[in-house]
Amino acid sequence: MTQTVVDHSSSLYPWLKKSFTELTQHPIPNSLLIYGEKDIGKLQFGLELANYLLCESPLQRPCHSCDPCHWTEQGSHPDLFIITPQNLKHLLPFDTTDGEENPESDDKKQSKFIRIEQIRQVISKNELGSYRGGKRVVLIYPVEAMQSEAANCLLKTLEEPSSQLHFILITNHLERILPTIRSRCQFFSIPKPPHEMASDWLKHQLPAKFTQEMIHQKLALYAGSPLRVVQSIDNKILDELVIVNELAKFHLLQSGGIIDQLNQHTLFDILNCIYKWSIDVNFVAFGLPTRYFPSFEKKMQSHTRHISPIAIQEFISHLRDDLRLANHPLFPKVQLETLLMKYKQLFQ
């Protein structure tokens, strides 16, 4: 019997629905590698696909009504195995800590990597067969977080996959995945949300004070990702607009507002924002269009007429050095103050 997909508006972001329908019109491969830009909803897509595979409705999948659907949505399905680094557990829509074996130390819970122990544990459980007598699903996000030992351990299972075992691998950086793993998977690309669809969705997510122009500006600021726009409003990520509004004062910049961001955000995120702004300043100085902050292009043009191309490129080079050391700064406040002073001197 042909299966169809239900259009559950609450299950997928609107820009993911077309891709989901296209994928589920065909048999799902046992080893699927989903890729696309960061923060466009690929994890949600993968979880819905797991729901689709584990749903036991005879008519439509996922039905979001049967027991397996409820278990999947709660993260408690016995045939669903989700592997993520500990520092990304918060991205899941359910708590996965209660059922973990061998509780780890607080330091390990913040690990940015997927370790071989996580892969081995899931593989050993799958050797026992399916709890429900049907499909089993292993979802790994993001695949590039696997340490080399973990990747090699997974590779052995991918070489001889069981017909009832599905691997859903999700990555933000396809180029970082081992060629041996890529060669054993079928690829599926998730496109960036169309601008108008992202804008319409944000209208219903953001406070009423956000005008259409402000929404467009935010989307441009965050490379067209509506999820990053929402995260910036919730202070889950750095609101780059706070930084660039200050940088747009050029030689009149007051460093205090930017330095205050260190109370909530990392030095790396702040420097990365300054780096993108500086790249745009450099482009405009050479008569090229901006890449990251198009709404500030005219303002940049009026302040870069007399800027030294050598000086701005030396500043960018110095900024790159700071970025490489940003994760281990001895004095982040002093480092940031020094950098902002050099920035102001470019326009004096």
Short mmCIF file of C-alpha atoms in Angstrom, two decimals:
data_model
loop_
_atom_site.label_atom_id
_atom_site.label_comp_id
_atom_site.label_asym_id
_atom_site.label_seq_id
_atom_site.Cartn_x
_atom_site.Cartn_y
_atom_site.Cartn_z
CA MET A 1 0.00 0.00 0.00
CA THR A 2 1.32 3.42 -0.93
CA GLN A 3 2.13 5.61 2.03
CA THR A 4 1.39 9.32 2.07
CA VAL A 5 2.71 12.07 4.29
CA VAL A 6 0.36 14.12 6.43
CA ASP A 7 0.86 17.86 6.32
CA HIS A 8 1.16 18.55 10.05
CA SER A 9 1.86 22.28 10.29
CA SER A 10 3.27 21.94 13.79
CA SER A 11 5.67 19.14 12.83
CA LEU A 12 7.86 20.86 10.29
CA TYR A 13 8.91 24.39 9.52
CA PRO A 14 7.05 25.49 6.38
CA TRP A 15 10.18 25.62 4.22
CA LEU A 16 10.93 21.96 5.02
CA LYS A 17 7.60 20.47 3.93
CA LYS A 18 8.31 20.33 0.20
CA SER A 19 11.65 18.58 0.76
CA PHE A 20 10.04 16.12 3.18
CA THR A 21 7.31 15.24 0.68
CA GLU A 22 9.88 14.76 -2.09
CA LEU A 23 12.02 12.48 0.06
CA THR A 24 9.19 10.29 1.37
CA GLN A 25 7.71 9.70 -2.08
CA HIS A 26 10.47 7.12 -2.54
CA PRO A 27 11.88 4.32 -0.35
CA ILE A 28 14.12 5.79 2.34
CA PRO A 29 17.72 4.55 1.99
CA ASN A 30 19.26 2.73 4.92
CA SER A 31 22.13 5.21 5.11
CA LEU A 32 20.98 8.75 4.41
CA LEU A 33 23.21 11.81 4.72
CA ILE A 34 21.20 15.04 5.06
CA TYR A 35 23.16 18.23 4.48
CA GLY A 36 22.58 21.95 4.15
CA GLU A 37 23.43 25.27 5.74
CA LYS A 38 23.47 25.62 9.50
CA ASP A 39 20.31 26.66 11.39
CA ILE A 40 17.69 25.90 8.75
CA GLY A 41 15.93 23.09 10.62
CA LYS A 42 17.78 19.95 9.51
CA LEU A 43 17.58 18.37 12.98
CA GLN A 44 13.81 18.87 13.06
CA PHE A 45 13.66 17.37 9.56
CA GLY A 46 15.64 14.33 10.69
CA LEU A 47 13.42 13.78 13.74
CA GLU A 48 10.29 13.95 11.58
CA LEU A 49 11.86 11.45 9.18
CA ALA A 50 12.56 9.12 12.11
CA ASN A 51 8.91 9.50 13.09
CA TYR A 52 7.89 8.63 9.53
CA LEU A 53 10.00 5.45 9.56
CA LEU A 54 8.81 4.26 12.98
CA CYS A 55 5.12 5.13 12.61
CA GLU A 56 2.90 2.04 12.44
CA SER A 57 -0.16 3.57 10.83
CA PRO A 58 -1.33 1.46 7.84
CA LEU A 59 -2.64 4.51 5.96
CA GLN A 60 -0.47 7.56 6.49
CA ARG A 61 2.88 8.35 8.02
CA PRO A 62 3.66 9.92 10.31
CA CYS A 63 0.14 9.84 11.75
CA HIS A 64 1.14 11.56 15.03
CA SER A 65 -1.58 9.48 16.71
CA CYS A 66 -0.27 5.94 17.21
CA ASP A 67 1.78 4.88 20.22
CA PRO A 68 5.08 4.72 18.26
CA CYS A 69 4.53 8.32 17.07
CA HIS A 70 3.94 9.48 20.64
CA TRP A 71 7.03 7.61 21.84
CA THR A 72 9.16 9.09 19.06
CA GLU A 73 7.96 12.62 19.77
CA GLN A 74 8.81 12.12 23.46
CA GLY A 75 12.21 10.61 22.66
CA SER A 76 11.26 7.33 24.34
CA HIS A 77 10.78 4.98 21.37
CA PRO A 78 12.82 1.83 22.11
CA ASP A 79 13.89 1.55 18.46
CA LEU A 80 15.04 5.17 18.10
CA PHE A 81 18.64 6.02 18.96
CA ILE A 82 19.77 9.64 18.88
CA ILE A 83 23.46 10.49 19.08
CA THR A 84 24.57 14.09 19.63
CA PRO A 85 27.42 15.76 21.50
CA GLN A 86 26.53 16.57 25.08
CA ASN A 87 26.69 20.30 24.42
CA LEU A 88 23.90 20.01 21.82
CA LYS A 89 21.42 17.94 23.84
CA HIS A 90 19.42 21.11 24.50
CA LEU A 91 18.50 21.29 20.80
CA LEU A 92 16.36 18.17 21.09
CA PRO A 93 12.64 18.72 21.83
CA PHE A 94 12.77 16.19 24.66
CA ASP A 95 15.04 15.18 27.53
CA THR A 96 17.42 12.32 26.72
CA THR A 97 19.40 12.25 29.95
CA ASP A 98 17.20 9.97 32.08
CA GLY A 99 17.85 6.86 30.08
CA GLU A 100 21.59 7.33 29.64
CA GLU A 101 23.84 4.64 30.99
CA ASN A 102 26.98 5.40 32.94
CA PRO A 103 26.32 9.02 33.87
CA GLU A 104 29.26 11.17 32.97
CA SER A 105 31.07 13.97 34.72
CA ASP A 106 29.95 17.56 34.29
CA ASP A 107 32.96 18.24 32.06
CA LYS A 108 32.09 15.43 29.67
CA LYS A 109 28.47 16.55 29.52
CA GLN A 110 29.71 19.67 27.81
CA SER A 111 31.72 17.73 25.24
CA LYS A 112 31.57 19.08 21.69
CA PHE A 113 32.36 15.68 20.23
CA ILE A 114 30.62 12.39 19.57
CA ARG A 115 32.81 9.74 21.15
CA ILE A 116 33.35 6.12 20.23
CA GLU A 117 31.56 4.99 23.41
CA GLN A 118 28.32 6.57 22.15
CA ILE A 119 28.56 4.75 18.81
CA ARG A 120 29.50 1.42 20.40
CA GLN A 121 26.60 1.60 22.83
CA VAL A 122 24.05 2.11 20.05
CA ILE A 123 25.57 -0.59 17.84
CA SER A 124 25.52 -3.11 20.69
CA LYS A 125 21.85 -2.38 21.37
CA ASN A 126 20.98 -2.86 17.70
CA GLU A 127 22.63 -6.27 17.65
CA LEU A 128 19.77 -7.46 19.85
CA GLY A 129 17.18 -6.69 17.17
CA SER A 130 14.11 -4.48 17.08
CA TYR A 131 11.98 -4.09 20.19
CA ARG A 132 8.83 -3.65 18.08
CA GLY A 133 9.85 -6.18 15.43
CA GLY A 134 10.09 -3.49 12.74
CA LYS A 135 12.44 -0.72 11.75
CA ARG A 136 15.16 0.80 13.93
CA VAL A 137 16.49 4.31 13.42
CA VAL A 138 19.83 5.81 14.42
CA LEU A 139 19.99 9.60 14.08
CA ILE A 140 23.40 11.28 14.37
CA TYR A 141 23.71 15.07 14.56
CA PRO A 142 26.03 16.60 13.54
CA VAL A 143 28.10 13.91 11.86
CA GLU A 144 31.19 16.13 11.72
CA ALA A 145 31.28 16.09 15.54
CA MET A 146 32.35 12.44 15.54
CA GLN A 147 35.89 11.82 16.68
CA SER A 148 37.94 9.74 14.26
CA GLU A 149 37.59 6.57 16.36
CA ALA A 150 33.80 7.03 16.46
CA ALA A 151 33.64 7.59 12.70
CA ASN A 152 35.64 4.42 12.02
CA CYS A 153 33.43 2.44 14.40
CA LEU A 154 30.32 3.67 12.57
CA LEU A 155 31.90 2.86 9.22
CA LYS A 156 31.97 -0.86 10.03
CA THR A 157 28.19 -0.87 10.54
CA LEU A 158 27.52 1.21 7.42
CA GLU A 159 29.44 -1.32 5.33
CA GLU A 160 26.91 -4.09 6.09
CA PRO A 161 23.63 -2.39 7.03
CA SER A 162 20.64 -4.43 8.17
CA SER A 163 17.59 -4.04 5.94
CA GLN A 164 15.54 -2.88 8.94
CA LEU A 165 18.17 -0.46 10.30
CA HIS A 166 18.16 3.15 9.08
CA PHE A 167 20.92 5.66 9.69
CA ILE A 168 19.93 9.33 9.44
CA LEU A 169 23.16 11.32 9.38
CA ILE A 170 22.88 15.11 9.47
CA THR A 171 25.68 17.55 8.77
CA ASN A 172 26.26 21.29 8.49
CA HIS A 173 29.57 20.74 6.70
CA LEU A 174 29.50 18.03 4.06
CA GLU A 175 33.15 18.66 3.18
CA ARG A 176 34.22 17.60 6.70
CA ILE A 177 32.70 14.13 6.47
CA LEU A 178 35.12 11.27 5.82
CA PRO A 179 35.03 10.16 2.16
CA THR A 180 34.58 6.56 3.34
CA ILE A 181 31.37 7.51 5.15
CA ARG A 182 30.10 9.69 2.29
CA SER A 183 30.63 6.85 -0.18
CA ARG A 184 28.31 4.59 1.82
CA CYS A 185 25.42 7.07 2.06
CA GLN A 186 22.86 8.58 -0.23
CA PHE A 187 22.80 12.37 -0.06
CA PHE A 188 19.79 14.60 0.46
CA SER A 189 20.13 18.37 0.37
CA ILE A 190 17.96 20.74 2.42
CA PRO A 191 17.80 24.12 0.66
CA LYS A 192 17.89 27.47 2.38
CA PRO A 193 14.41 28.84 3.19
CA PRO A 194 12.98 31.07 0.42
CA HIS A 195 13.21 34.68 1.55
CA GLU A 196 9.49 35.46 1.37
CA MET A 197 8.53 32.26 3.17
CA ALA A 198 11.08 32.96 5.91
CA SER A 199 9.84 36.54 6.20
CA ASP A 200 6.19 35.47 6.46
CA TRP A 201 7.05 32.89 9.10
CA LEU A 202 8.96 35.46 11.15
CA LYS A 203 5.97 37.81 11.13
CA HIS A 204 4.18 35.31 13.37
CA GLN A 205 7.21 34.56 15.55
CA LEU A 206 8.54 38.01 16.42
CA PRO A 207 6.98 40.73 18.58
CA ALA A 208 4.65 43.16 16.77
CA LYS A 209 7.25 45.94 17.00
CA PHE A 210 9.28 44.24 14.24
CA THR A 211 8.37 45.86 10.93
CA GLN A 212 8.78 44.16 7.57
CA GLU A 213 11.90 46.23 6.96
CA MET A 214 13.39 45.14 10.28
CA ILE A 215 12.64 41.50 9.47
CA HIS A 216 14.36 41.80 6.08
CA GLN A 217 17.35 43.42 7.76
CA LYS A 218 17.56 40.63 10.32
CA LEU A 219 17.35 37.95 7.62
CA ALA A 220 20.17 39.61 5.70
CA LEU A 221 22.18 39.83 8.92
CA TYR A 222 21.83 36.10 9.60
CA ALA A 223 22.36 34.78 6.07
CA GLY A 224 18.67 34.10 5.44
CA SER A 225 18.16 31.85 8.48
CA PRO A 226 14.86 32.63 10.23
CA LEU A 227 15.86 30.35 13.12
CA ARG A 228 18.95 32.42 13.84
CA VAL A 229 16.81 35.56 13.80
CA VAL A 230 14.54 34.09 16.49
CA GLN A 231 17.56 32.89 18.49
CA SER A 232 19.06 36.36 18.41
CA ILE A 233 15.84 37.86 19.79
CA ASP A 234 15.81 35.26 22.57
CA ASN A 235 19.47 36.08 23.38
CA LYS A 236 20.41 32.50 22.56
CA ILE A 237 22.97 33.81 20.11
CA LEU A 238 24.70 37.13 19.69
CA ASP A 239 22.48 39.86 18.22
CA GLU A 240 24.96 41.11 15.65
CA LEU A 241 22.88 44.21 15.01
CA VAL A 242 23.93 45.53 18.43
CA ILE A 243 27.58 45.25 17.35
CA VAL A 244 27.26 46.62 13.83
CA ASN A 245 25.18 49.61 14.90
CA GLU A 246 28.11 50.62 17.07
CA LEU A 247 30.72 49.83 14.40
CA ALA A 248 28.70 51.96 11.98
CA LYS A 249 29.74 55.02 14.04
CA PHE A 250 33.27 54.45 12.72
CA HIS A 251 35.70 56.89 14.42
CA LEU A 252 32.96 57.92 16.88
CA LEU A 253 32.53 54.36 18.12
CA GLN A 254 32.04 53.92 21.86
CA SER A 255 33.57 50.58 22.84
CA GLY A 256 31.57 50.14 26.07
CA GLY A 257 28.41 48.80 24.39
CA ILE A 258 30.36 46.14 22.51
CA ILE A 259 32.49 45.16 25.49
CA ASP A 260 29.31 44.73 27.57
CA GLN A 261 28.37 41.88 25.23
CA LEU A 262 31.09 39.79 26.90
CA ASN A 263 28.71 39.37 29.83
CA GLN A 264 26.42 37.15 27.74
CA HIS A 265 28.39 36.04 24.69
CA THR A 266 31.80 34.66 23.82
CA LEU A 267 34.72 36.72 22.61
CA PHE A 268 34.80 34.53 19.49
CA ASP A 269 31.21 35.45 18.51
CA ILE A 270 31.91 39.16 18.99
CA LEU A 271 35.17 39.04 17.03
CA ASN A 272 33.50 37.02 14.29
CA CYS A 273 30.87 39.73 13.88
CA ILE A 274 33.57 42.43 13.73
CA TYR A 275 35.42 40.30 11.19
CA LYS A 276 32.40 40.09 8.86
CA TRP A 277 31.86 43.83 9.18
CA SER A 278 35.51 44.49 8.37
CA ILE A 279 35.33 42.27 5.29
CA ASP A 280 32.41 44.38 4.04
CA VAL A 281 34.32 47.61 4.78
CA ASN A 282 37.22 46.24 2.77
CA PHE A 283 34.94 45.32 -0.15
CA VAL A 284 33.35 48.76 -0.20
CA ALA A 285 36.77 50.44 -0.05
CA PHE A 286 37.60 48.64 -3.31
CA GLY A 287 34.27 49.52 -4.92
CA LEU A 288 32.70 46.08 -4.42
CA PRO A 289 29.26 45.26 -2.95
CA THR A 290 28.93 44.11 0.66
CA ARG A 291 28.54 40.43 1.51
CA TYR A 292 27.12 40.45 5.05
CA PHE A 293 25.54 43.82 5.82
CA PRO A 294 23.99 45.24 2.63
CA SER A 295 21.77 47.70 4.51
CA PHE A 296 24.91 49.51 5.72
CA GLU A 297 26.60 49.73 2.32
CA LYS A 298 25.86 53.41 1.66
CA LYS A 299 27.07 54.38 5.10
CA MET A 300 30.27 52.44 4.54
CA GLN A 301 30.79 54.20 1.21
CA SER A 302 30.70 57.61 2.87
CA HIS A 303 33.32 56.58 5.44
CA THR A 304 35.77 54.62 3.31
CA ARG A 305 36.65 57.22 0.68
CA HIS A 306 39.93 58.08 2.37
CA ILE A 307 40.65 54.83 4.19
CA SER A 308 43.98 53.17 3.50
CA PRO A 309 43.49 49.80 1.76
CA ILE A 310 46.71 48.58 3.33
CA ALA A 311 45.54 49.63 6.81
CA ILE A 312 42.18 47.84 6.58
CA GLN A 313 43.80 44.66 5.29
CA GLU A 314 46.38 44.75 8.08
CA PHE A 315 43.51 45.19 10.54
CA ILE A 316 41.71 42.16 9.08
CA SER A 317 44.91 40.12 9.29
CA HIS A 318 45.30 41.09 12.96
CA LEU A 319 41.64 40.20 13.52
CA ARG A 320 42.18 36.75 12.05
CA ASP A 321 44.98 36.18 14.55
CA ASP A 322 42.68 37.23 17.39
CA LEU A 323 39.98 34.85 16.17
CA ARG A 324 42.40 31.91 16.26
CA LEU A 325 43.13 32.67 19.91
CA ALA A 326 39.60 33.71 20.89
CA ASN A 327 38.67 30.44 22.58
CA HIS A 328 41.52 30.77 25.06
CA PRO A 329 41.94 34.49 25.80
CA LEU A 330 43.79 35.52 28.93
CA PHE A 331 42.22 38.96 29.08
CA PRO A 332 39.21 39.09 26.72
CA LYS A 333 38.16 42.59 27.75
CA VAL A 334 41.63 44.05 27.20
CA GLN A 335 41.96 42.18 23.91
CA LEU A 336 38.63 43.54 22.66
CA GLU A 337 39.38 47.10 23.81
CA THR A 338 42.70 47.06 21.94
CA LEU A 339 41.05 45.81 18.77
CA LEU A 340 38.30 48.44 18.83
CA MET A 341 40.87 51.19 19.34
CA LYS A 342 42.67 50.01 16.19
CA TYR A 343 39.35 49.99 14.36
CA LYS A 344 38.61 53.63 15.26
CA GLN A 345 42.07 54.68 14.11
CA LEU A 346 41.29 53.41 10.60
CA PHE A 347 38.83 56.27 10.11
CA GLN A 348 40.71 59.12 11.78
#
